[in-house]
């Protein structure tokens, strides 16, 4: 048989060097690529035999073999799949040799980093050439199933390659890498080490359909002893590809623990399978406990991505939105637009389609848990409620589904949270808004002066204690036509369509306190926008509220903590006209000409209102001194 030598074109030679040195950030992936190619060849042979396209093919034991020769420093990846003819090998080599056009190379040169280079090569399918990252020479021996003649291709990845027709060759393809010396500084491992090969296969190729067998090293068997059997390195147990009734909960839980590095069982397992023009399978897990770093900037989110059971990426962030970052699992797609290294996904409609479908499935599962498994839902909400609510700010498309999946603490029940639909069902006649209040804790909110009239009239209020609550209520605005209304903002009318006082009595009260309100507004003008009578107080003498369209102090502080300048808004001081202190203050203001002491009383009343909502007086030292003086006078 004659051997022909071919020369790579200049562009192809440069392209090959760029791929070897730039495209792959992790040299271990060479084995993933070769095993993936071998798996594809086995898939093609199985399909060909089903179609009777390869009637003479041997399909009795389809598998992939790995053979290490430490003395020769070679690693061989061998399959008994479909194989290639001489013409197909020629065409394969031509793909890279003839597709490396000057325009393509110019784009590749302009890529400033490995990620940029990754994004430019997607259509060439040249994972085979990644072998040159770890090998000085690559030899490929192949024979197409059903044919009698084989082909040998050899190259050092430099200027030339050789092609030779050979008479004897087993069915399938064998790729032999003549390995470079190990170099730890350049992350070039010793790929003649069996444990390293096992590690790579376990990480990247554990779930592919076909067995990956490591042949015993030469010389392992003793005199007269039987040669050891090949070791199968992969589990081939792609649980997401098996019917639900064939997989036990224990198997699902073990997979979750392996993926999430968690010793506890998951709270919920979610399966999803899409068929049609774009096929993929997903197996997702909701953990039972939130990780300690869930809200830190460097939290590693995302699910594992496989393509045809070949591991591609550990934390694929594009498949789920940030507010579902606690979800773990696997997505296995049959065909995705991947770059040559399979390490960086191109943004395409398939990825967006998967994300939309997975998001809807997770939210629907959470909603179902609320009614079908209240105990598990309670655990979920305790661990992940705060992060789920982020979605109501960032994901307007799924806002209705998020609202349906969420629940909130409420004055209706001290222990059980409520869904918004249940709140609406319990609303009093004439009530047309959903009331809520934000604060640091349930106790702090329940003891707030703003809650007094609501408690007295039995009007339900949502108690929101997470930092994100300050933001989402403004973003959402309403639910089923009912506006979300803070009990600490604007004027409150709890009459429910019925007058608590006749207009004449209200008008009289307004006239009675007009002088005091005007004087206090002027005196406290640096700190408050207005002093007015309150309809929300029944016990406390005063409270401070925000105008309906303004930020709350907590939200102002949140923005400032993020480095955003927010002008401080003046609050409104409300007085309880039925409180004895306010009545006495009004009488004193009316009777006295010298109101010097009354200014101190007004300052104290304002400071007490600020303290009551968890704030801090403008001048704490002066407040303490005024309080001490007043207490001294009572003794």
PDB file of C-alpha atoms in Angstrom, residues 74-270:
ATOM      1  CA  UNK A  74       0.943   6.487  24.058  1.00  0.00           C
ATOM      2  CA  UNK A  75      -2.783   6.655  24.752  1.00  0.00           C
ATOM      3  CA  UNK A  76      -5.201   5.026  22.310  1.00  0.00           C
ATOM      4  CA  UNK A  77      -8.941   5.735  22.125  1.00  0.00           C
ATOM      5  CA  UNK A  78     -10.617   2.961  20.141  1.00  0.00           C
ATOM      6  CA  UNK A  79     -14.218   2.279  19.142  1.00  0.00           C
ATOM      7  CA  UNK A  80     -15.883  -0.436  17.018  1.00  0.00           C
ATOM      8  CA  UNK A  81     -18.398   1.984  15.540  1.00  0.00           C
ATOM      9  CA  UNK A  82     -19.213   3.054  12.000  1.00  0.00           C
ATOM     10  CA  UNK A  83     -15.639   3.929  11.043  1.00  0.00           C
ATOM     11  CA  UNK A  84     -14.570   5.932   7.963  1.00  0.00           C
ATOM     12  CA  UNK A  85     -13.603   5.136   4.401  1.00  0.00           C
ATOM     13  CA  UNK A  86     -10.498   6.557   2.704  1.00  0.00           C
ATOM     14  CA  UNK A  87     -12.628   9.198   0.965  1.00  0.00           C
ATOM     15  CA  UNK A  88     -14.312  10.180   4.230  1.00  0.00           C
ATOM     16  CA  UNK A  89     -10.969  10.612   5.963  1.00  0.00           C
ATOM     17  CA  UNK A  90      -9.786  12.724   3.057  1.00  0.00           C
ATOM     18  CA  UNK A  91     -12.932  14.827   3.294  1.00  0.00           C
ATOM     19  CA  UNK A  92     -12.576  15.152   7.058  1.00  0.00           C
ATOM     20  CA  UNK A  93      -9.033  16.427   6.733  1.00  0.00           C
ATOM     21  CA  UNK A  94     -10.170  18.694   3.941  1.00  0.00           C
ATOM     22  CA  UNK A  95     -12.711  20.243   6.283  1.00  0.00           C
ATOM     23  CA  UNK A  96     -10.029  21.890   8.306  1.00  0.00           C
ATOM     24  CA  UNK A  97      -7.466  22.224   5.528  1.00  0.00           C
ATOM     25  CA  UNK A  98      -9.822  23.854   3.066  1.00  0.00           C
ATOM     26  CA  UNK A  99     -12.070  25.771   5.437  1.00  0.00           C
ATOM     27  CA  UNK A 100      -9.332  27.824   7.016  1.00  0.00           C
ATOM     28  CA  UNK A 101      -9.919  30.810   4.815  1.00  0.00           C
ATOM     29  CA  UNK A 102      -8.039  34.046   5.198  1.00  0.00           C
ATOM     30  CA  UNK A 103     -11.201  35.840   6.342  1.00  0.00           C
ATOM     31  CA  UNK A 104     -11.871  33.287   9.072  1.00  0.00           C
ATOM     32  CA  UNK A 105      -8.258  33.409  10.246  1.00  0.00           C
ATOM     33  CA  UNK A 106      -8.364  37.192  10.356  1.00  0.00           C
ATOM     34  CA  UNK A 107     -11.390  37.007  12.671  1.00  0.00           C
ATOM     35  CA  UNK A 108      -9.614  34.475  14.828  1.00  0.00           C
ATOM     36  CA  UNK A 109      -6.497  36.642  15.094  1.00  0.00           C
ATOM     37  CA  UNK A 110      -8.641  39.570  16.160  1.00  0.00           C
ATOM     38  CA  UNK A 111     -10.110  37.602  19.066  1.00  0.00           C
ATOM     39  CA  UNK A 112      -8.340  39.045  22.085  1.00  0.00           C
ATOM     40  CA  UNK A 113      -8.610  36.027  24.345  1.00  0.00           C
ATOM     41  CA  UNK A 114      -9.497  32.358  24.435  1.00  0.00           C
ATOM     42  CA  UNK A 115     -13.181  33.131  25.008  1.00  0.00           C
ATOM     43  CA  UNK A 116     -13.193  35.289  21.899  1.00  0.00           C
ATOM     44  CA  UNK A 117     -11.600  32.523  19.871  1.00  0.00           C
ATOM     45  CA  UNK A 118     -14.126  30.059  21.234  1.00  0.00           C
ATOM     46  CA  UNK A 119     -17.003  32.144  19.960  1.00  0.00           C
ATOM     47  CA  UNK A 120     -15.692  32.157  16.394  1.00  0.00           C
ATOM     48  CA  UNK A 121     -15.417  28.442  15.774  1.00  0.00           C
ATOM     49  CA  UNK A 122     -18.641  26.523  16.021  1.00  0.00           C
ATOM     50  CA  UNK A 123     -19.213  24.948  12.685  1.00  0.00           C
ATOM     51  CA  UNK A 124     -16.028  22.991  12.128  1.00  0.00           C
ATOM     52  CA  UNK A 125     -16.459  20.125  14.614  1.00  0.00           C
ATOM     53  CA  UNK A 126     -12.731  19.736  15.060  1.00  0.00           C
ATOM     54  CA  UNK A 127     -12.590  18.283  18.581  1.00  0.00           C
ATOM     55  CA  UNK A 128     -10.378  15.553  17.117  1.00  0.00           C
ATOM     56  CA  UNK A 129      -7.563  18.090  16.738  1.00  0.00           C
ATOM     57  CA  UNK A 130      -7.543  18.871  20.444  1.00  0.00           C
ATOM     58  CA  UNK A 131      -5.358  15.766  20.752  1.00  0.00           C
ATOM     59  CA  UNK A 132      -2.425  17.870  19.554  1.00  0.00           C
ATOM     60  CA  UNK A 133      -2.567  19.820  22.829  1.00  0.00           C
ATOM     61  CA  UNK A 134      -1.155  16.793  24.613  1.00  0.00           C
ATOM     62  CA  UNK A 135       0.533  14.821  21.811  1.00  0.00           C
ATOM     63  CA  UNK A 136       3.520  15.365  19.512  1.00  0.00           C
ATOM     64  CA  UNK A 137       2.008  13.003  16.956  1.00  0.00           C
ATOM     65  CA  UNK A 138      -1.477  11.620  16.304  1.00  0.00           C
ATOM     66  CA  UNK A 139      -2.217   8.455  14.363  1.00  0.00           C
ATOM     67  CA  UNK A 140      -5.714   7.517  13.251  1.00  0.00           C
ATOM     68  CA  UNK A 141      -6.514   4.014  11.964  1.00  0.00           C
ATOM     69  CA  UNK A 142     -10.054   3.418  10.737  1.00  0.00           C
ATOM     70  CA  UNK A 143     -12.176   1.024   8.701  1.00  0.00           C
ATOM     71  CA  UNK A 144     -15.767   1.661   7.738  1.00  0.00           C
ATOM     72  CA  UNK A 145     -18.217  -1.044   8.807  1.00  0.00           C
ATOM     73  CA  UNK A 146     -18.974  -3.375   5.910  1.00  0.00           C
ATOM     74  CA  UNK A 147     -15.764  -2.545   3.998  1.00  0.00           C
ATOM     75  CA  UNK A 148     -12.535  -4.562   3.829  1.00  0.00           C
ATOM     76  CA  UNK A 149      -9.950  -1.809   3.424  1.00  0.00           C
ATOM     77  CA  UNK A 150      -8.771   0.511   6.151  1.00  0.00           C
ATOM     78  CA  UNK A 151      -7.058   3.919   6.271  1.00  0.00           C
ATOM     79  CA  UNK A 152      -4.204   5.305   8.357  1.00  0.00           C
ATOM     80  CA  UNK A 153      -3.828   9.066   8.899  1.00  0.00           C
ATOM     81  CA  UNK A 154      -0.748  10.450  10.677  1.00  0.00           C
ATOM     82  CA  UNK A 155       0.388  13.971  11.522  1.00  0.00           C
ATOM     83  CA  UNK A 156       2.577  15.875  13.930  1.00  0.00           C
ATOM     84  CA  UNK A 157       0.247  18.869  13.703  1.00  0.00           C
ATOM     85  CA  UNK A 158       2.830  20.933  11.867  1.00  0.00           C
ATOM     86  CA  UNK A 159       3.210  21.225   8.123  1.00  0.00           C
ATOM     87  CA  UNK A 160       2.149  17.849   6.737  1.00  0.00           C
ATOM     88  CA  UNK A 161       0.002  14.762   7.233  1.00  0.00           C
ATOM     89  CA  UNK A 162       0.077  11.345   5.592  1.00  0.00           C
ATOM     90  CA  UNK A 163      -2.676   9.086   4.300  1.00  0.00           C
ATOM     91  CA  UNK A 164      -2.272   5.368   3.650  1.00  0.00           C
ATOM     92  CA  UNK A 165      -4.622   2.583   2.574  1.00  0.00           C
ATOM     93  CA  UNK A 166      -4.116  -0.508   4.731  1.00  0.00           C
ATOM     94  CA  UNK A 167      -5.358  -4.051   4.269  1.00  0.00           C
ATOM     95  CA  UNK A 168      -5.866  -5.102   7.881  1.00  0.00           C
ATOM     96  CA  UNK A 169      -7.795  -2.894  10.278  1.00  0.00           C
ATOM     97  CA  UNK A 170     -10.526  -3.646  12.785  1.00  0.00           C
ATOM     98  CA  UNK A 171     -13.979  -2.155  12.302  1.00  0.00           C
ATOM     99  CA  UNK A 172     -14.215   1.345  13.762  1.00  0.00           C
ATOM    100  CA  UNK A 173     -11.636   3.995  14.578  1.00  0.00           C
ATOM    101  CA  UNK A 174      -8.536   4.039  16.777  1.00  0.00           C
ATOM    102  CA  UNK A 175      -6.803   7.330  17.621  1.00  0.00           C
ATOM    103  CA  UNK A 176      -3.326   6.921  19.101  1.00  0.00           C
ATOM    104  CA  UNK A 177      -1.723   9.909  20.814  1.00  0.00           C
ATOM    105  CA  UNK A 178       2.085   9.964  21.169  1.00  0.00           C
ATOM    106  CA  UNK A 179       2.032  11.997  24.354  1.00  0.00           C
ATOM    107  CA  UNK A 180       4.196  14.968  25.245  1.00  0.00           C
ATOM    108  CA  UNK A 181       6.149  14.846  28.519  1.00  0.00           C
ATOM    109  CA  UNK A 182       4.155  15.922  31.553  1.00  0.00           C
ATOM    110  CA  UNK A 183       4.545  19.624  32.385  1.00  0.00           C
ATOM    111  CA  UNK A 184       2.809  20.797  35.554  1.00  0.00           C
ATOM    112  CA  UNK A 185       3.602  24.476  34.901  1.00  0.00           C
ATOM    113  CA  UNK A 186       1.590  24.364  31.680  1.00  0.00           C
ATOM    114  CA  UNK A 187      -1.131  22.158  33.214  1.00  0.00           C
ATOM    115  CA  UNK A 188      -0.071  19.247  31.037  1.00  0.00           C
ATOM    116  CA  UNK A 189      -0.741  16.174  33.153  1.00  0.00           C
ATOM    117  CA  UNK A 190       0.652  12.678  32.799  1.00  0.00           C
ATOM    118  CA  UNK A 191      -1.986  11.052  30.640  1.00  0.00           C
ATOM    119  CA  UNK A 192      -0.325   7.646  30.927  1.00  0.00           C
ATOM    120  CA  UNK A 193      -1.569   7.617  34.513  1.00  0.00           C
ATOM    121  CA  UNK A 194      -4.583   5.326  34.868  1.00  0.00           C
ATOM    122  CA  UNK A 195      -6.056   7.329  37.744  1.00  0.00           C
ATOM    123  CA  UNK A 196      -5.942  10.530  35.699  1.00  0.00           C
ATOM    124  CA  UNK A 197      -7.720   8.862  32.778  1.00  0.00           C
ATOM    125  CA  UNK A 198     -10.356   7.486  35.153  1.00  0.00           C
ATOM    126  CA  UNK A 199     -10.857  10.929  36.669  1.00  0.00           C
ATOM    127  CA  UNK A 200     -11.410  12.577  33.267  1.00  0.00           C
ATOM    128  CA  UNK A 201     -13.837   9.911  32.058  1.00  0.00           C
ATOM    129  CA  UNK A 202     -15.796  10.041  35.317  1.00  0.00           C
ATOM    130  CA  UNK A 203     -16.099  13.803  35.100  1.00  0.00           C
ATOM    131  CA  UNK A 204     -16.955  14.254  31.440  1.00  0.00           C
ATOM    132  CA  UNK A 205     -18.214  10.955  30.029  1.00  0.00           C
ATOM    133  CA  UNK A 206     -19.812   9.106  32.922  1.00  0.00           C
ATOM    134  CA  UNK A 207     -23.324   9.090  31.437  1.00  0.00           C
ATOM    135  CA  UNK A 208     -22.727   8.321  27.763  1.00  0.00           C
ATOM    136  CA  UNK A 209     -24.640   5.316  26.430  1.00  0.00           C
ATOM    137  CA  UNK A 210     -21.703   3.048  25.615  1.00  0.00           C
ATOM    138  CA  UNK A 211     -19.236   1.425  28.029  1.00  0.00           C
ATOM    139  CA  UNK A 212     -15.816   3.090  28.214  1.00  0.00           C
ATOM    140  CA  UNK A 213     -13.309   0.360  29.111  1.00  0.00           C
ATOM    141  CA  UNK A 214      -9.741   0.827  30.276  1.00  0.00           C
ATOM    142  CA  UNK A 215      -7.579  -2.067  29.143  1.00  0.00           C
ATOM    143  CA  UNK A 216      -5.147  -3.514  31.690  1.00  0.00           C
ATOM    144  CA  UNK A 217      -1.595  -2.256  31.372  1.00  0.00           C
ATOM    145  CA  UNK A 218       0.850  -4.645  29.677  1.00  0.00           C
ATOM    146  CA  UNK A 219       2.741  -6.803  32.161  1.00  0.00           C
ATOM    147  CA  UNK A 220       0.079  -6.668  34.874  1.00  0.00           C
ATOM    148  CA  UNK A 221      -0.714 -10.379  34.573  1.00  0.00           C
ATOM    149  CA  UNK A 222       1.626 -12.839  36.300  1.00  0.00           C
ATOM    150  CA  UNK A 223       3.086 -16.066  34.918  1.00  0.00           C
ATOM    151  CA  UNK A 224       0.304 -18.474  34.103  1.00  0.00           C
ATOM    152  CA  UNK A 225      -2.287 -16.117  35.537  1.00  0.00           C
ATOM    153  CA  UNK A 226      -5.285 -15.016  33.592  1.00  0.00           C
ATOM    154  CA  UNK A 227      -5.107 -11.528  32.149  1.00  0.00           C
ATOM    155  CA  UNK A 228      -7.217  -9.070  34.150  1.00  0.00           C
ATOM    156  CA  UNK A 229     -10.493  -7.970  32.616  1.00  0.00           C
ATOM    157  CA  UNK A 230     -10.892  -4.463  31.170  1.00  0.00           C
ATOM    158  CA  UNK A 231     -12.329  -1.987  33.681  1.00  0.00           C
ATOM    159  CA  UNK A 232     -15.509  -0.123  32.748  1.00  0.00           C
ATOM    160  CA  UNK A 233     -15.006   3.496  33.834  1.00  0.00           C
ATOM    161  CA  UNK A 234     -18.423   5.063  33.231  1.00  0.00           C
ATOM    162  CA  UNK A 235     -21.716   4.311  34.952  1.00  0.00           C
ATOM    163  CA  UNK A 236     -23.862   4.757  31.800  1.00  0.00           C
ATOM    164  CA  UNK A 237     -26.688   5.627  34.217  1.00  0.00           C
ATOM    165  CA  UNK A 238     -28.187   8.783  32.766  1.00  0.00           C
ATOM    166  CA  UNK A 239     -31.106   8.850  35.188  1.00  0.00           C
ATOM    167  CA  UNK A 240     -32.803  11.663  33.280  1.00  0.00           C
ATOM    168  CA  UNK A 241     -33.032   9.452  30.181  1.00  0.00           C
ATOM    169  CA  UNK A 242     -34.723   6.546  31.977  1.00  0.00           C
ATOM    170  CA  UNK A 243     -38.474   6.271  32.631  1.00  0.00           C
ATOM    171  CA  UNK A 244     -39.538   7.547  36.055  1.00  0.00           C
ATOM    172  CA  UNK A 245     -40.845   4.151  37.166  1.00  0.00           C
ATOM    173  CA  UNK A 246     -37.435   2.570  36.534  1.00  0.00           C
ATOM    174  CA  UNK A 247     -35.567   4.931  38.858  1.00  0.00           C
ATOM    175  CA  UNK A 248     -35.835   4.850  42.629  1.00  0.00           C
ATOM    176  CA  UNK A 249     -35.902   7.927  44.844  1.00  0.00           C
ATOM    177  CA  UNK A 250     -32.625   6.771  46.352  1.00  0.00           C
ATOM    178  CA  UNK A 251     -30.947   6.868  42.929  1.00  0.00           C
ATOM    179  CA  UNK A 252     -32.230  10.394  42.312  1.00  0.00           C
ATOM    180  CA  UNK A 253     -31.021  11.466  45.754  1.00  0.00           C
ATOM    181  CA  UNK A 254     -27.557  10.034  45.162  1.00  0.00           C
ATOM    182  CA  UNK A 255     -27.274  11.905  41.881  1.00  0.00           C
ATOM    183  CA  UNK A 256     -28.322  15.124  43.622  1.00  0.00           C
ATOM    184  CA  UNK A 257     -25.717  14.648  46.341  1.00  0.00           C
ATOM    185  CA  UNK A 258     -23.063  14.058  43.694  1.00  0.00           C
ATOM    186  CA  UNK A 259     -24.042  17.180  41.725  1.00  0.00           C
ATOM    187  CA  UNK A 260     -24.709  19.548  44.626  1.00  0.00           C
ATOM    188  CA  UNK A 261     -22.017  18.232  47.024  1.00  0.00           C
ATOM    189  CA  UNK A 262     -24.728  18.061  49.666  1.00  0.00           C
ATOM    190  CA  UNK A 263     -25.112  15.266  52.200  1.00  0.00           C
ATOM    191  CA  UNK A 264     -28.866  15.874  52.623  1.00  0.00           C
ATOM    192  CA  UNK A 265     -31.644  14.613  50.367  1.00  0.00           C
ATOM    193  CA  UNK A 266     -33.264  17.151  48.035  1.00  0.00           C
ATOM    194  CA  UNK A 267     -36.611  18.678  48.924  1.00  0.00           C
ATOM    195  CA  UNK A 268     -38.114  18.081  45.468  1.00  0.00           C
ATOM    196  CA  UNK A 269     -37.154  16.350  42.212  1.00  0.00           C
ATOM    197  CA  UNK A 270     -38.362  17.811  38.906  1.00  0.00           C
TER     198      UNK A 270
END
